[in-house]
């Protein structure tokens, strides 16, 4: 049975006079990979920031597990099960890989649960286990992205929000990140991912939404959007 985990209704987010997101409607079902695609400045990051509570909408409603997110701080949303991996990795330099991961689990006080979650993250990212005592700043770009995702998973999210996870990575790492997104979903975590790399995102996504100038202009399954001539012309290089 399809179970709705997130329902966004008539969401509008402005930056002063800039109407970055205008009356956007979409849903994410539990266990899905959903992608938002669109050109630079279309409003993708702003939508994620609205969901995670980093930006305050001017209008609209966001229901997570049938609970209204309005008025909840970012921290409370993390506790409700929504964790965002921001664009650009943002690992903490001067701290080891393990310390970075520990920060993701700062609300977890059960040692056994911590060890189990850490083992799961090391399973997904064996390189992080190998480098656990190393300063996070010494990791490659791709490894830092893995650490940022691993840190988010340490909070045991129900839904993870990924902002351009493949940005700036070498082709080998890009493929790896998309493989990992699928493994994250298989482990039971719902994924909402925004990507410039529309082709690969739509290939792994169950469904997608196309954003243009702050509005959703098309939606469908990943396969439908990949086959759409409108989407191909605008976002997939014809
Ligand atoms: P990108 O891939 O470039 O991040 P995006 O689709 O994620 O694009 P947003 O970053 O959400 O788009 O930006 C949507 C619009 O809001 C753009 O016009 C952008 O210039 C503007 N914008 C984003 N952040 C801010 C901000 N902090 N202050 C003012 N305007 C902003």
Tab-separated table of C-alpha atoms and ligand atoms in Angstrom:
chain	number	residue	atom	x	y	z
A	1	UNK	CA	0.000	0.000	0.000
A	2	UNK	CA	1.247	3.466	-0.850
A	3	UNK	CA	1.897	5.476	2.282
A	4	UNK	CA	2.512	9.180	2.024
A	5	UNK	CA	5.490	10.333	4.065
A	6	UNK	CA	5.619	13.950	2.863
A	7	UNK	CA	2.927	16.115	1.376
A	8	UNK	CA	3.805	19.633	0.275
A	9	UNK	CA	0.850	21.872	-0.542
A	10	UNK	CA	0.968	25.322	-2.146
A	11	UNK	CA	4.460	25.988	-0.801
A	12	UNK	CA	5.843	29.456	-1.486
A	13	UNK	CA	9.260	30.663	-0.319
A	14	UNK	CA	10.527	34.164	-1.042
A	15	UNK	CA	13.836	35.940	-0.503
A	16	UNK	CA	12.653	39.521	-0.208
A	17	UNK	CA	11.262	40.367	-3.635
A	18	UNK	CA	12.557	37.118	-5.195
A	19	UNK	CA	9.777	34.541	-5.452
A	20	UNK	CA	12.082	31.520	-5.401
A	21	UNK	CA	9.284	28.942	-4.922
A	22	UNK	CA	5.681	29.615	-5.940
A	23	UNK	CA	2.765	27.448	-4.890
A	24	UNK	CA	4.534	24.160	-5.301
A	25	UNK	CA	2.655	20.888	-4.740
A	26	UNK	CA	4.224	17.452	-4.531
A	27	UNK	CA	4.222	14.256	-2.535
A	28	UNK	CA	6.804	11.683	-1.504
A	29	UNK	CA	5.680	8.166	-0.619
A	30	UNK	CA	7.454	6.057	1.969
A	31	UNK	CA	10.283	4.057	0.441
A	32	UNK	CA	10.510	6.077	-2.758
A	33	UNK	CA	13.362	7.877	-4.411
A	34	UNK	CA	11.905	11.158	-5.671
A	35	UNK	CA	13.956	13.702	-7.568
A	36	UNK	CA	13.457	17.399	-8.237
A	37	UNK	CA	15.201	18.515	-11.388
A	38	UNK	CA	15.524	21.917	-13.013
A	39	UNK	CA	18.022	24.513	-14.147
A	40	UNK	CA	20.185	26.654	-11.878
A	41	UNK	CA	18.032	28.950	-9.809
A	42	UNK	CA	14.798	27.023	-10.444
A	43	UNK	CA	14.190	26.779	-6.691
A	44	UNK	CA	15.275	23.221	-5.926
A	45	UNK	CA	17.527	24.013	-2.952
A	46	UNK	CA	14.970	26.438	-1.585
A	47	UNK	CA	12.347	23.686	-1.470
A	48	UNK	CA	14.703	21.406	0.473
A	49	UNK	CA	15.564	24.228	2.833
A	50	UNK	CA	11.872	24.828	3.395
A	51	UNK	CA	11.312	21.179	4.269
A	52	UNK	CA	14.262	20.972	6.633
A	53	UNK	CA	13.299	24.236	8.306
A	54	UNK	CA	16.290	26.304	7.184
A	55	UNK	CA	14.026	28.698	5.300
A	56	UNK	CA	10.625	29.917	6.449
A	57	UNK	CA	7.922	29.686	3.785
A	58	UNK	CA	5.614	32.643	3.201
A	59	UNK	CA	2.733	30.253	2.506
A	60	UNK	CA	1.838	26.603	2.199
A	61	UNK	CA	1.764	23.461	4.226
A	62	UNK	CA	4.216	20.601	4.689
A	63	UNK	CA	2.895	17.444	6.306
A	64	UNK	CA	5.403	14.791	7.385
A	65	UNK	CA	3.875	11.533	8.600
A	66	UNK	CA	0.590	13.469	8.722
A	67	UNK	CA	2.110	16.012	11.099
A	68	UNK	CA	2.331	19.677	10.219
A	69	UNK	CA	5.965	20.841	10.108
A	70	UNK	CA	4.978	24.481	10.409
A	71	UNK	CA	6.615	26.072	13.442
A	72	UNK	CA	9.032	23.194	14.083
A	73	UNK	CA	12.728	24.071	14.310
A	74	UNK	CA	15.279	22.290	12.131
A	75	UNK	CA	16.379	20.289	15.170
A	76	UNK	CA	12.834	19.113	15.826
A	77	UNK	CA	12.500	18.092	12.204
A	78	UNK	CA	15.665	16.000	12.551
A	79	UNK	CA	14.065	14.328	15.541
A	80	UNK	CA	10.919	13.723	13.506
A	81	UNK	CA	13.114	11.912	10.967
A	82	UNK	CA	13.988	14.483	8.272
A	83	UNK	CA	17.698	14.989	7.708
A	84	UNK	CA	19.249	17.163	5.021
A	85	UNK	CA	22.694	16.729	3.483
A	86	UNK	CA	23.532	20.245	2.352
A	87	UNK	CA	25.143	21.061	-0.959
A	88	UNK	CA	28.917	21.229	-0.902
A	89	UNK	CA	29.557	18.488	1.633
A	90	UNK	CA	30.450	20.555	4.710
A	91	UNK	CA	32.392	18.101	6.811
A	92	UNK	CA	34.074	19.448	9.914
A	93	UNK	CA	37.813	19.883	9.311
A	94	UNK	CA	40.114	19.304	12.263
A	95	UNK	CA	37.854	16.456	13.380
A	96	UNK	CA	38.293	12.808	12.499
A	97	UNK	CA	35.906	10.880	10.284
A	98	UNK	CA	34.560	9.112	13.365
A	99	UNK	CA	34.036	12.389	15.243
A	100	UNK	CA	32.127	13.752	12.252
A	101	UNK	CA	29.906	10.682	12.254
A	102	UNK	CA	29.383	10.959	15.984
A	103	UNK	CA	28.051	14.494	15.507
A	104	UNK	CA	25.327	13.119	13.262
A	105	UNK	CA	24.147	10.944	16.134
A	106	UNK	CA	24.294	13.610	18.817
A	107	UNK	CA	20.758	12.866	19.964
A	108	UNK	CA	21.404	9.125	20.245
A	109	UNK	CA	22.241	8.063	23.783
A	110	UNK	CA	21.942	4.296	23.430
A	111	UNK	CA	25.455	2.885	22.873
A	112	UNK	CA	24.231	-0.287	21.233
A	113	UNK	CA	22.061	1.625	18.822
A	114	UNK	CA	25.000	3.908	18.054
A	115	UNK	CA	27.293	0.948	17.279
A	116	UNK	CA	24.657	-0.656	15.086
A	117	UNK	CA	24.066	2.526	13.114
A	118	UNK	CA	27.801	3.108	12.754
A	119	UNK	CA	28.251	-0.450	11.466
A	120	UNK	CA	25.501	0.190	8.898
A	121	UNK	CA	27.218	3.383	7.717
A	122	UNK	CA	30.602	1.599	7.514
A	123	UNK	CA	28.891	-1.149	5.516
A	124	UNK	CA	27.664	1.403	3.004
A	125	UNK	CA	30.964	3.272	2.985
A	126	UNK	CA	33.855	0.909	3.781
A	127	UNK	CA	36.313	3.698	2.962
A	128	UNK	CA	35.026	5.654	5.982
A	129	UNK	CA	35.846	2.706	8.237
A	130	UNK	CA	39.350	2.560	6.789
A	131	UNK	CA	39.810	6.283	7.364
A	132	UNK	CA	37.952	6.680	10.625
A	133	UNK	CA	40.849	8.209	12.539
A	134	UNK	CA	41.866	10.509	9.706
A	135	UNK	CA	41.106	14.246	9.707
A	136	UNK	CA	37.972	14.748	7.574
A	137	UNK	CA	39.718	17.579	5.724
A	138	UNK	CA	42.230	15.108	4.248
A	139	UNK	CA	39.523	13.095	2.444
A	140	UNK	CA	38.949	13.505	-1.296
A	141	UNK	CA	35.841	15.339	-2.505
A	142	UNK	CA	33.990	12.096	-3.133
A	143	UNK	CA	34.937	10.726	0.282
A	144	UNK	CA	33.781	13.937	1.941
A	145	UNK	CA	30.425	13.572	0.196
A	146	UNK	CA	30.205	10.010	1.541
A	147	UNK	CA	31.038	11.303	5.007
A	148	UNK	CA	28.346	13.985	4.748
A	149	UNK	CA	25.779	11.350	3.739
A	150	UNK	CA	27.041	8.953	6.408
A	151	UNK	CA	26.732	11.638	9.049
A	152	UNK	CA	23.115	12.269	8.019
A	153	UNK	CA	22.388	8.531	8.229
A	154	UNK	CA	23.792	8.430	11.774
A	155	UNK	CA	20.666	10.352	12.822
A	156	UNK	CA	18.586	7.384	11.600
A	157	UNK	CA	16.360	9.468	9.338
A	158	UNK	CA	13.103	8.247	7.858
A	159	UNK	CA	13.687	10.599	4.939
A	160	UNK	CA	16.965	12.000	3.698
A	161	UNK	CA	17.170	15.201	1.636
A	162	UNK	CA	20.139	15.263	-0.708
A	163	UNK	CA	21.165	18.577	-2.274
A	164	UNK	CA	23.230	17.963	-5.418
A	165	UNK	CA	25.158	14.965	-4.063
A	166	UNK	CA	27.082	14.446	-7.311
A	167	UNK	CA	28.159	18.087	-7.658
A	168	UNK	CA	31.828	18.499	-8.507
A	169	UNK	CA	32.686	14.815	-8.216
A	170	UNK	CA	34.793	12.726	-10.591
A	171	UNK	CA	32.722	10.403	-12.854
A	172	UNK	CA	33.660	7.297	-10.872
A	173	UNK	CA	32.404	8.850	-7.648
A	174	UNK	CA	29.239	10.136	-9.327
A	175	UNK	CA	28.227	6.588	-10.235
A	176	UNK	CA	29.082	5.420	-6.742
A	177	UNK	CA	26.923	8.104	-5.143
A	178	UNK	CA	23.940	7.091	-7.293
A	179	UNK	CA	24.504	3.424	-6.357
A	180	UNK	CA	24.611	4.407	-2.704
A	181	UNK	CA	21.369	6.371	-2.990
A	182	UNK	CA	19.707	3.159	-4.162
A	183	UNK	CA	21.225	1.212	-1.271
A	184	UNK	CA	19.994	3.840	1.181
A	185	UNK	CA	16.478	3.375	-0.139
A	186	UNK	CA	16.833	-0.413	0.053
A	187	UNK	CA	17.751	-0.004	3.716
A	188	UNK	CA	14.313	1.592	4.251
A	189	UNK	CA	15.090	5.295	4.090
A	190	UNK	CA	12.991	7.477	1.775
A	191	UNK	CA	15.059	9.736	-0.480
A	192	UNK	CA	14.325	13.193	-1.882
A	193	UNK	CA	17.216	14.230	-4.099
A	194	UNK	CA	17.825	17.325	-6.178
A	195	UNK	CA	20.278	17.118	-9.019
A	196	UNK	CA	21.720	18.988	-11.958
A	197	UNK	CA	22.666	15.583	-13.242
A	198	UNK	CA	19.095	14.982	-14.369
A	199	UNK	CA	19.740	11.890	-16.463
A	200	UNK	CA	21.252	9.845	-13.662
A	201	UNK	CA	18.794	11.145	-11.091
A	202	UNK	CA	15.794	10.170	-13.236
A	203	UNK	CA	17.354	6.784	-13.947
A	204	UNK	CA	17.321	5.812	-10.268
A	205	UNK	CA	14.189	7.759	-9.241
A	206	UNK	CA	10.728	6.252	-8.922
A	207	UNK	CA	9.231	9.626	-9.683
A	208	UNK	CA	10.388	13.108	-10.500
A	209	UNK	CA	9.189	16.691	-10.624
A	210	UNK	CA	10.523	19.300	-13.036
A	211	UNK	CA	10.894	22.822	-11.681
A	212	UNK	CA	11.117	25.982	-13.703
A	213	UNK	CA	11.252	29.456	-12.166
A	214	UNK	CA	9.922	28.255	-8.844
A	215	UNK	CA	7.028	26.236	-10.255
A	216	UNK	CA	6.486	22.580	-11.078
A	217	UNK	CA	5.932	22.233	-14.815
A	218	UNK	CA	6.006	18.454	-15.239
A	219	UNK	CA	5.867	15.253	-13.229
A	220	UNK	CA	5.961	11.535	-13.906
A	221	UNK	CA	7.866	8.378	-13.204
A	222	UNK	CA	11.612	8.574	-13.735
A	223	UNK	CA	11.201	6.597	-16.952
A	224	UNK	CA	8.384	8.826	-18.234
A	225	UNK	CA	10.383	11.994	-17.644
A	226	UNK	CA	13.467	10.460	-19.262
A	227	UNK	CA	11.352	9.726	-22.338
A	228	UNK	CA	9.586	13.108	-22.419
A	229	UNK	CA	10.642	15.255	-25.369
A	230	UNK	CA	10.079	18.428	-23.326
A	231	UNK	CA	12.384	17.208	-20.555
A	232	UNK	CA	14.936	15.846	-22.987
A	233	UNK	CA	15.145	19.135	-24.852
A	234	UNK	CA	15.449	21.285	-21.741
A	235	UNK	CA	17.444	19.157	-19.290
A	236	UNK	CA	18.999	16.162	-20.973
A	237	UNK	CA	20.784	17.839	-23.855
A	238	UNK	CA	18.144	16.859	-26.431
B	1	LIG	P1	21.067	25.897	-7.811
B	1	LIG	O1	21.281	24.595	-8.418
B	1	LIG	O2	21.784	27.009	-8.529
B	1	LIG	O3	21.237	25.950	-6.323
B	1	LIG	P2	18.248	25.860	-7.356
B	1	LIG	O4	17.255	25.312	-8.314
B	1	LIG	O5	18.574	25.031	-6.178
B	1	LIG	O6	19.536	26.242	-8.131
B	1	LIG	P3	17.707	27.956	-5.511
B	1	LIG	O7	19.091	27.932	-4.956
B	1	LIG	O8	16.622	27.388	-4.704
B	1	LIG	O9	17.685	27.259	-6.934
B	1	LIG	O10	17.368	29.462	-5.901
B	1	LIG	C1	16.104	29.894	-6.363
B	1	LIG	C2	16.122	31.417	-6.547
B	1	LIG	O11	16.276	32.044	-5.297
B	1	LIG	C3	17.261	31.920	-7.413
B	1	LIG	O12	16.764	33.029	-8.134
B	1	LIG	C4	18.291	32.352	-6.417
B	1	LIG	O13	19.098	33.366	-6.947
B	1	LIG	C5	17.443	32.854	-5.282
B	1	LIG	N1	18.085	32.674	-3.968
B	1	LIG	C6	18.520	31.505	-3.431
B	1	LIG	N2	19.022	31.685	-2.194
B	1	LIG	C7	18.886	33.017	-1.934
B	1	LIG	C8	19.217	33.848	-0.818
B	1	LIG	N3	19.774	33.347	0.290
B	1	LIG	N4	18.948	35.164	-0.918
B	1	LIG	C9	18.385	35.690	-2.033
B	1	LIG	N5	18.041	34.958	-3.111
B	1	LIG	C10	18.295	33.652	-3.078
